[in-house]
PDB file of C-alpha atoms in Angstrom:
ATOM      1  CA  UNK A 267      67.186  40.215  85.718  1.00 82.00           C
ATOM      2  CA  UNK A 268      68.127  42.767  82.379  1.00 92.00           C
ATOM      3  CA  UNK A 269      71.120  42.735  81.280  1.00 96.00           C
ATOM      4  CA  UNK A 270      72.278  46.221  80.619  1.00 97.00           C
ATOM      5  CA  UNK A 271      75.355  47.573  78.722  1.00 97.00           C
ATOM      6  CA  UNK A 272      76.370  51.268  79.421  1.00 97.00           C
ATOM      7  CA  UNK A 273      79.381  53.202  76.948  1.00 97.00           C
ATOM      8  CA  UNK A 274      80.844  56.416  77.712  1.00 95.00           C
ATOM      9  CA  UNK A 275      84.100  57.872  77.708  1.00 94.00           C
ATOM     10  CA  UNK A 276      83.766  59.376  80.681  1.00 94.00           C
ATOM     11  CA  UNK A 277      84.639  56.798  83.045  1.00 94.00           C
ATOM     12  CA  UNK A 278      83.820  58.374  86.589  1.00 95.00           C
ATOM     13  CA  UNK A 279      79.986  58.966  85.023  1.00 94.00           C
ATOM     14  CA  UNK A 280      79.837  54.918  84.056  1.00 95.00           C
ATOM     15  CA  UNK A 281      80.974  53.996  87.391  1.00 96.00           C
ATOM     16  CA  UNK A 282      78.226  55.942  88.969  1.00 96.00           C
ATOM     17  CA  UNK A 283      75.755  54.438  86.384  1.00 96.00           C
ATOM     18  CA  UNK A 284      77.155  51.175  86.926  1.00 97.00           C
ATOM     19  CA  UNK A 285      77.069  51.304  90.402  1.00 97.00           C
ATOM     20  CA  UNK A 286      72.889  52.432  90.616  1.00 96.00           C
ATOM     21  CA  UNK A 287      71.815  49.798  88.097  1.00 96.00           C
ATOM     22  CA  UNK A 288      73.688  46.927  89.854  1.00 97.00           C
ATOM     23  CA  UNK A 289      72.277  48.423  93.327  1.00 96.00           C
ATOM     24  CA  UNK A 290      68.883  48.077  91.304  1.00 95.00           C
ATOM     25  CA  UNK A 291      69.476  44.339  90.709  1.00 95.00           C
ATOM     26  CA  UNK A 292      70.422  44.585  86.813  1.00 96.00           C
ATOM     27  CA  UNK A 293      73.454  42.952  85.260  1.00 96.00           C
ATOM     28  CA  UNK A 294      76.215  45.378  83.680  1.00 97.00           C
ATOM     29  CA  UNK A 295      78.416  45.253  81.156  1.00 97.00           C
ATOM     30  CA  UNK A 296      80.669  48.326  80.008  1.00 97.00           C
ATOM     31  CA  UNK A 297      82.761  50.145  77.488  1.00 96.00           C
ATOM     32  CA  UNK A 298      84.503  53.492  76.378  1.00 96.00           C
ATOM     33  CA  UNK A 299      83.688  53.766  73.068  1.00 95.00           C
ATOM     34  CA  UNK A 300      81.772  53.431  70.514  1.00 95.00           C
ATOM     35  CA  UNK A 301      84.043  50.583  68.852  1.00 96.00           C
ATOM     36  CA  UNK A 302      83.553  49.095  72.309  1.00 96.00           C
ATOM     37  CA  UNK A 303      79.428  49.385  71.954  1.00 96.00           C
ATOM     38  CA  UNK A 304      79.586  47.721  68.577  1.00 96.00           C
ATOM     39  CA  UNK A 305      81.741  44.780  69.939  1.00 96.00           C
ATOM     40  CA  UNK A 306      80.014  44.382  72.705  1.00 97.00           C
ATOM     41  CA  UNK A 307      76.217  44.877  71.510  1.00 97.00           C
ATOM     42  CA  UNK A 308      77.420  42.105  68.768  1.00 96.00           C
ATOM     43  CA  UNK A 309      79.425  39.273  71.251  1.00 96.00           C
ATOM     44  CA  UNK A 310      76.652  40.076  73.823  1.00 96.00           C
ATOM     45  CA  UNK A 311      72.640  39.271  74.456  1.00 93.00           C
ATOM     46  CA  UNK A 312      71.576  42.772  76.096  1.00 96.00           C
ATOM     47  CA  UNK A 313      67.804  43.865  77.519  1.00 94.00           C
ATOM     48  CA  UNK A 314      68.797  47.576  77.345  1.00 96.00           C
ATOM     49  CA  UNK A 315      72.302  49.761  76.038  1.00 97.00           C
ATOM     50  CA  UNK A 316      72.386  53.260  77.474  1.00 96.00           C
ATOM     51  CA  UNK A 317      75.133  54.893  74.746  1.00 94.00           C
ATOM     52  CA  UNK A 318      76.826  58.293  75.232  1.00 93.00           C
ATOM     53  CA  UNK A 319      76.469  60.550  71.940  1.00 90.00           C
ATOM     54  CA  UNK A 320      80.158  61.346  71.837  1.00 89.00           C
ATOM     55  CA  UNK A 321      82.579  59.309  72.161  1.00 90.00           C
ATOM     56  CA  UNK A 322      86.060  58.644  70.158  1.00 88.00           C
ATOM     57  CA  UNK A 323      86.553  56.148  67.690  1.00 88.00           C
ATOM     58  CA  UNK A 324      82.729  55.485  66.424  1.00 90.00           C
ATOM     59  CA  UNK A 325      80.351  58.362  68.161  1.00 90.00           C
ATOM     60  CA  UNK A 326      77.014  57.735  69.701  1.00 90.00           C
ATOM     61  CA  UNK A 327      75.008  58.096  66.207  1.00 91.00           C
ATOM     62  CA  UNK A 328      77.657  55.429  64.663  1.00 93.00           C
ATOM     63  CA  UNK A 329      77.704  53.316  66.941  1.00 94.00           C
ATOM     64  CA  UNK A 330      73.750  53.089  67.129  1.00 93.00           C
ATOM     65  CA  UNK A 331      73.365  52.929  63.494  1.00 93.00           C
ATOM     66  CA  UNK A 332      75.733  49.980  63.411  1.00 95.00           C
ATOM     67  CA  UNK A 333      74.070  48.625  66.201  1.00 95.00           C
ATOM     68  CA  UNK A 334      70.658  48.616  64.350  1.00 92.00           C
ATOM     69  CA  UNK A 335      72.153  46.798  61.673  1.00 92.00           C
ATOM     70  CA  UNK A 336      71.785  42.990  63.706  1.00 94.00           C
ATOM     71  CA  UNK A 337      69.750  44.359  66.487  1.00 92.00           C
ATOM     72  CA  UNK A 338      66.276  45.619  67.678  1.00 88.00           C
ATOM     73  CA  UNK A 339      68.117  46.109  71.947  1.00 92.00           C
ATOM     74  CA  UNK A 340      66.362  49.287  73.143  1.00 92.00           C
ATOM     75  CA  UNK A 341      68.655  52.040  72.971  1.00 94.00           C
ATOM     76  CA  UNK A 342      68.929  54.637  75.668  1.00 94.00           C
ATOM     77  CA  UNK A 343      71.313  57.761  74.326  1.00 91.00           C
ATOM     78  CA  UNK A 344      73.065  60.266  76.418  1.00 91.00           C
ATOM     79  CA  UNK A 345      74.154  63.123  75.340  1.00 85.00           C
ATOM     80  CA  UNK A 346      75.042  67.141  76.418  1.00 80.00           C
ATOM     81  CA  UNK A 347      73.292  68.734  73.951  1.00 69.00           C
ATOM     82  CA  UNK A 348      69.371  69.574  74.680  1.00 64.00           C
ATOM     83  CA  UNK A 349      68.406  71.073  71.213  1.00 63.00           C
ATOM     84  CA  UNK A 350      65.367  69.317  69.305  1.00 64.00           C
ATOM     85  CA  UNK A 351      67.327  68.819  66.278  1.00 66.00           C
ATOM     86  CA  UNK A 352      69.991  66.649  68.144  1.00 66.00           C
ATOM     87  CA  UNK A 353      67.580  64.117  69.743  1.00 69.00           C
ATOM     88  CA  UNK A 354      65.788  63.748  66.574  1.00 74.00           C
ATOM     89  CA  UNK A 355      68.615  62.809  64.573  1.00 74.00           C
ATOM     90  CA  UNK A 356      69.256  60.194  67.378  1.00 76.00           C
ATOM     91  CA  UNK A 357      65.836  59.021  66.954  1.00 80.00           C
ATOM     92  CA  UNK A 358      66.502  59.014  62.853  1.00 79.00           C
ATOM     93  CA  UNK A 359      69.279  56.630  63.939  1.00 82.00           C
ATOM     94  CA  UNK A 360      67.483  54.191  65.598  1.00 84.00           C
ATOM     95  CA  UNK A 361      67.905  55.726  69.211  1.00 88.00           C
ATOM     96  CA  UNK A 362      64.494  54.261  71.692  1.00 89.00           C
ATOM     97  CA  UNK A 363      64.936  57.122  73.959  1.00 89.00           C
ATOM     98  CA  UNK A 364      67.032  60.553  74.998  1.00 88.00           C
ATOM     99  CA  UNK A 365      68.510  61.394  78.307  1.00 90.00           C
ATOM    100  CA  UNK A 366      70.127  65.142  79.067  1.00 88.00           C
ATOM    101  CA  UNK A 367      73.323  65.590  80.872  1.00 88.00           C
ATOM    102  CA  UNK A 368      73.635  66.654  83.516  1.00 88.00           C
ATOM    103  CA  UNK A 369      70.664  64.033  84.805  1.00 90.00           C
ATOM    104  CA  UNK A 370      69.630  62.976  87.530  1.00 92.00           C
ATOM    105  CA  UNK A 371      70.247  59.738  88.126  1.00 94.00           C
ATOM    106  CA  UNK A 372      66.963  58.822  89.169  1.00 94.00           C
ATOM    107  CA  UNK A 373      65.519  60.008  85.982  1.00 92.00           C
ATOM    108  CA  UNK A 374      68.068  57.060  84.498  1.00 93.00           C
ATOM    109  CA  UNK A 375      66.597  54.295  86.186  1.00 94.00           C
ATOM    110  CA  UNK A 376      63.063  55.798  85.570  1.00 93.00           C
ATOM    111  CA  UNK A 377      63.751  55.559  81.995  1.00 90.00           C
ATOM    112  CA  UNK A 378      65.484  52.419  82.472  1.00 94.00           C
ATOM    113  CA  UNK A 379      62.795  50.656  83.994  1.00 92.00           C
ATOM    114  CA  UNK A 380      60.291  51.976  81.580  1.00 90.00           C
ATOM    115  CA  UNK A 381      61.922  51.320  78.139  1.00 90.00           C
ATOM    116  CA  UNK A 382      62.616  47.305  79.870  1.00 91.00           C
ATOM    117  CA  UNK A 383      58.759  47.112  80.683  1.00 89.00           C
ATOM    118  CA  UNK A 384      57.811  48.234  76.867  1.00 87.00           C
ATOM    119  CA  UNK A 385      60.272  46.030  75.328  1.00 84.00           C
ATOM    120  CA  UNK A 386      59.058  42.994  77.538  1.00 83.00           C
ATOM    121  CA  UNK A 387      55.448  43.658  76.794  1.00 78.00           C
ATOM    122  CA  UNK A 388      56.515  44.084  73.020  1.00 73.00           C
ATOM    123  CA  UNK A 389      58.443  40.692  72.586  1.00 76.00           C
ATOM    124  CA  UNK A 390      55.077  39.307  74.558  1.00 73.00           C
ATOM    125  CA  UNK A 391      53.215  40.197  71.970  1.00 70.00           C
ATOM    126  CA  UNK A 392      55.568  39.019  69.003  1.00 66.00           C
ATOM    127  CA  UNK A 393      55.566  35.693  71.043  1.00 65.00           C
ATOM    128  CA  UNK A 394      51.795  35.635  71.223  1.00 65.00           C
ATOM    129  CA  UNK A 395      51.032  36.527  67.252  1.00 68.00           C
ATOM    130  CA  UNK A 396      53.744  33.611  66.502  1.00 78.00           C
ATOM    131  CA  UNK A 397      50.974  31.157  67.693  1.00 86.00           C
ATOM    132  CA  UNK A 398      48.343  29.589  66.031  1.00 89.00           C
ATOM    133  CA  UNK A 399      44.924  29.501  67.899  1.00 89.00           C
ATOM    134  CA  UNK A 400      41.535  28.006  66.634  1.00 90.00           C
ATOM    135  CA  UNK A 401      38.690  26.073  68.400  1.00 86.00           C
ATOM    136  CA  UNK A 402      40.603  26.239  71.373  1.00 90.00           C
ATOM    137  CA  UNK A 403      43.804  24.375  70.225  1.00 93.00           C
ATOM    138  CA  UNK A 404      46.924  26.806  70.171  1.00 92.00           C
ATOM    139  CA  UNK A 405      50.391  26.180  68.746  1.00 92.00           C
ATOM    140  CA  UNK A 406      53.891  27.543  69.516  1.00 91.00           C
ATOM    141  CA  UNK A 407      55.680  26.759  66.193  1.00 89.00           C
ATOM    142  CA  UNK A 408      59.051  28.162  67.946  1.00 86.00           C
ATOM    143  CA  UNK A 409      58.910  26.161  70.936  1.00 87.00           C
ATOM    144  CA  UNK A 410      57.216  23.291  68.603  1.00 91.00           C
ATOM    145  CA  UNK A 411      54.611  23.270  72.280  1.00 92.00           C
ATOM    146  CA  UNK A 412      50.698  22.546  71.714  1.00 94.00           C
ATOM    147  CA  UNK A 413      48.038  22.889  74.436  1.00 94.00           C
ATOM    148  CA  UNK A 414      44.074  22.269  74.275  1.00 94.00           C
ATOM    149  CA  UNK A 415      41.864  24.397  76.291  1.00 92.00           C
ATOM    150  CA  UNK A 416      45.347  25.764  78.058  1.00 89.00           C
ATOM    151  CA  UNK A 417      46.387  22.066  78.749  1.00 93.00           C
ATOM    152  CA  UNK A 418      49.163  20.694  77.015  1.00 94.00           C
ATOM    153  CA  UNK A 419      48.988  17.962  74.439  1.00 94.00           C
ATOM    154  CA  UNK A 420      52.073  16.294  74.190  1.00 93.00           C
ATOM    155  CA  UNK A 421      53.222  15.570  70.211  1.00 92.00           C
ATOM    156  CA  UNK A 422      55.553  13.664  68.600  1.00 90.00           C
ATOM    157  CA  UNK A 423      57.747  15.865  66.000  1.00 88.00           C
ATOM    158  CA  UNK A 424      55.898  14.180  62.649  1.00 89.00           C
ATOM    159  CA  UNK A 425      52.636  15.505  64.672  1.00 93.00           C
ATOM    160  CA  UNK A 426      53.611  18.350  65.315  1.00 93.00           C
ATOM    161  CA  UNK A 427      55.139  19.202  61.981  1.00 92.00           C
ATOM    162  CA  UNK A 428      51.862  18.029  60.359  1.00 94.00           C
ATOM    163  CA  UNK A 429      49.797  20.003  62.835  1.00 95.00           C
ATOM    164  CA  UNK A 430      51.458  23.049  62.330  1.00 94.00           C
ATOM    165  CA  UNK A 431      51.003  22.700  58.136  1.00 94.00           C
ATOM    166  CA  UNK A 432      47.283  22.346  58.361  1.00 95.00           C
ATOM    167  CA  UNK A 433      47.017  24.881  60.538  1.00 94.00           C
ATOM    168  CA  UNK A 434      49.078  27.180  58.971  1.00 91.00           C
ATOM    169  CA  UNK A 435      46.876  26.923  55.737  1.00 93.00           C
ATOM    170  CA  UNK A 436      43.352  26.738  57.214  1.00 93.00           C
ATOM    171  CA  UNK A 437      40.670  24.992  55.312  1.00 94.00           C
ATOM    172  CA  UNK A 438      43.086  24.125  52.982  1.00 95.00           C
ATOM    173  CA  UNK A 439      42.937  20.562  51.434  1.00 96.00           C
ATOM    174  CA  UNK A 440      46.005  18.085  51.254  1.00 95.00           C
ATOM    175  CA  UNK A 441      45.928  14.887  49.551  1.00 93.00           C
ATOM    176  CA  UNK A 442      47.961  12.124  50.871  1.00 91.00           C
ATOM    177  CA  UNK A 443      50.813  12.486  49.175  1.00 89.00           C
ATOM    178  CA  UNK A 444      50.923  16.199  49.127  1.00 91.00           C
ATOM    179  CA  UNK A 445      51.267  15.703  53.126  1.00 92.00           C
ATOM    180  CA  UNK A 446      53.791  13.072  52.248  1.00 88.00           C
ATOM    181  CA  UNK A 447      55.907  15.777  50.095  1.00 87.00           C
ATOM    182  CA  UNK A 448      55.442  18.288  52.561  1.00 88.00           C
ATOM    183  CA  UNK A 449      56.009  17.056  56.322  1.00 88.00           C
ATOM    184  CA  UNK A 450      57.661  13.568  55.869  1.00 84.00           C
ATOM    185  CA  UNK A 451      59.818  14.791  52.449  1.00 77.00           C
ATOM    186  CA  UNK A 452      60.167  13.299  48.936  1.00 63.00           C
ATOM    187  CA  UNK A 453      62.075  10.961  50.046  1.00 59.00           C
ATOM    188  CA  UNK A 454      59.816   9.336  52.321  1.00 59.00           C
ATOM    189  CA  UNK A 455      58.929   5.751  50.325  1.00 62.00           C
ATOM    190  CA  UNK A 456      55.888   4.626  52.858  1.00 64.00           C
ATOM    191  CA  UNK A 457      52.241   3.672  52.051  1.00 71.00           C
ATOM    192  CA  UNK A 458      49.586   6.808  52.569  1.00 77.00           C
ATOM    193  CA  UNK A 459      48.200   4.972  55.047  1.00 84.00           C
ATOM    194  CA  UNK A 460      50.949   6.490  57.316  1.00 87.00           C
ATOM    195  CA  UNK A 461      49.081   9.789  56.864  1.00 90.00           C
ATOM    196  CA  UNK A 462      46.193   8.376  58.361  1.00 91.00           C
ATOM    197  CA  UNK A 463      47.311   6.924  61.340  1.00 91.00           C
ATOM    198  CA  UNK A 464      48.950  10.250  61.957  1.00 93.00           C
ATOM    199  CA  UNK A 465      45.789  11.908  61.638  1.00 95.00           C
ATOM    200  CA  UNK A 466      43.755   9.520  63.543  1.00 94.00           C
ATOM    201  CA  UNK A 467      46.447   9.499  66.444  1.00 93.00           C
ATOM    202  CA  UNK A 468      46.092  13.828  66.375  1.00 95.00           C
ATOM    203  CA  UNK A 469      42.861  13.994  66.487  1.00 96.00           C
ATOM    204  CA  UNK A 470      42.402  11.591  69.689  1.00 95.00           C
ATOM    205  CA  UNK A 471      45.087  14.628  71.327  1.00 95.00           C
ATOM    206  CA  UNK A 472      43.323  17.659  69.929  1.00 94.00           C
ATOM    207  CA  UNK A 473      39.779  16.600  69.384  1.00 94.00           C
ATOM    208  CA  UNK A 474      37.072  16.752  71.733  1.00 92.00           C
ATOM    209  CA  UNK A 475      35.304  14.094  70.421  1.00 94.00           C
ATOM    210  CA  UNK A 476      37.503  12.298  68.059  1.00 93.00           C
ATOM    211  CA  UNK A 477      34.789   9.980  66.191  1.00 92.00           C
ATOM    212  CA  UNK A 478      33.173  13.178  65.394  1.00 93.00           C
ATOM    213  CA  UNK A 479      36.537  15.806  64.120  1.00 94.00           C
ATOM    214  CA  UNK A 480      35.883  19.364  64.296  1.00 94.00           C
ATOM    215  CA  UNK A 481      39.333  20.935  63.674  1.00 95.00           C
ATOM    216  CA  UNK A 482      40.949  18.053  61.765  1.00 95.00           C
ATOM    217  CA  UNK A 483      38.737  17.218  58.686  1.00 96.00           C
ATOM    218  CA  UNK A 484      38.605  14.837  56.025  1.00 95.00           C
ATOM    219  CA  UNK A 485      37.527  15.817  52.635  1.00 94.00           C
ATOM    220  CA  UNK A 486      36.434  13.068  51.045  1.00 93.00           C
ATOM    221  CA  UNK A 487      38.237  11.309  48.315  1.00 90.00           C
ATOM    222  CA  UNK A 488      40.192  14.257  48.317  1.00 94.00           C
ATOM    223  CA  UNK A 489      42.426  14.500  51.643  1.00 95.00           C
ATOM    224  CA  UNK A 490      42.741  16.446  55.131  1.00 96.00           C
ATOM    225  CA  UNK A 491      41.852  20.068  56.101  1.00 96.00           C
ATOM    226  CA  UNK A 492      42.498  22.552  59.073  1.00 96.00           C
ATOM    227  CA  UNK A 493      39.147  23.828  59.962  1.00 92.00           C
ATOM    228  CA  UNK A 494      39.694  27.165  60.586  1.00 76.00           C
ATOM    229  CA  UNK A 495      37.372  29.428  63.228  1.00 66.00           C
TER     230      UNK A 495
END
């Protein structure tokens, strides 16, 4: 479940906040200040920070611009002013979203839940353009993972690594050595030939038909090539 922080000086207010969020299954963490938020938001890996607009020590604007400075965590600010101006300037700060006081506390958790659902679907969708995908063979370069037609193809690290260059440059030719250079380093001393039995051992993994390559091409007397789709 998220893990939420909540900052306010008024401690009564983040006991009740606490209290409904933890009732709602989420993890809480929380402070009294905005030196507190800063601390916290930086020692700590949070889903969500609802932050009060003023505060002692660093206020709500501060404290979020400070925030912004190592991290993208949804921001949720509170505040007892209800003129345009004010939540604009929070937005100018790097604020995700504006609650009123008084609220209802129902409106929190509405919020709540909705800024965690966009921020999920968001980081979905920086996972998913992170991946390489072409004639049905998709990589994960972060979780160094590779599947065919949604099965997994299990790679050693020198395959991977010389997957992932060819298909980062598609259609793209490499001569031996250049693949040498690249995936095994300079100071790699082996015969080419060790770029061929790489090759030859990737495309029986990724290749439907591997006497007949598709994805992983040879150009000849020249070197290999991604075939991009």
């Amino acid at each position: 479940m998220a893990k939420i922080l909540v900052v306010d000086d008024e401690k009564v207010m983040v006991k009740g906040i606490r209290f409904n969020l933890e009732n709602e299954g989420y993890t809480v963490d929380v402070g009294y200040n905005g030196r507190q938020a800063v601390d916290l938001a930086r020692a700590n890996d949070y889903d969500l920070i609802i932050l009060d607009l003023m505060m002692p020590e660093l206020d709500g604007l501060e404290a979020c611009m400070e925030i912004r400075s190592f991290s993208s965590v949804p921001i949720i600010m509170l505040t007892a002013r209800s003129q345009d101006t004010d939540k604009l300037l929070g937005f100018e700060y790097g604020a995700d979203d504006y609650i009123t006081k008084p609220f209802n506390i129902l409106e929190v958790k509405a919020r709540v839940k909705a800024l965690l659902r966009r921020s999920a679907a968001t980081k979905r969708q920086q996972e998913q353009d992170k991946r390489l995908t072409s004639g049905g063979l998709t990589i994960d370069p972060d979780a160094r993972a590779a599947w065919k037609n949604d099965q997994p193809v299990e790679l050693t690290a020198r395959e991977f690594d010389l997957l992932e260059l060819l298909m980062k440059h598609p259609n793209r030719v490499y001569s031996r050595e250049q693949l040498l250079n690249q995936v095994w380093g300079y100071e790699y001393t082996g015969e080419y030939r060790t770029v061929d039995v790489h090759v030859r051992r990737l495309r029986e993994k990724v290749e439907d038909d591997p006497a007949s390559p598709t994805l992983l091409c040879t150009k000849w007397g020249v070197g290999y090539y991604f075939h991009g789709q």
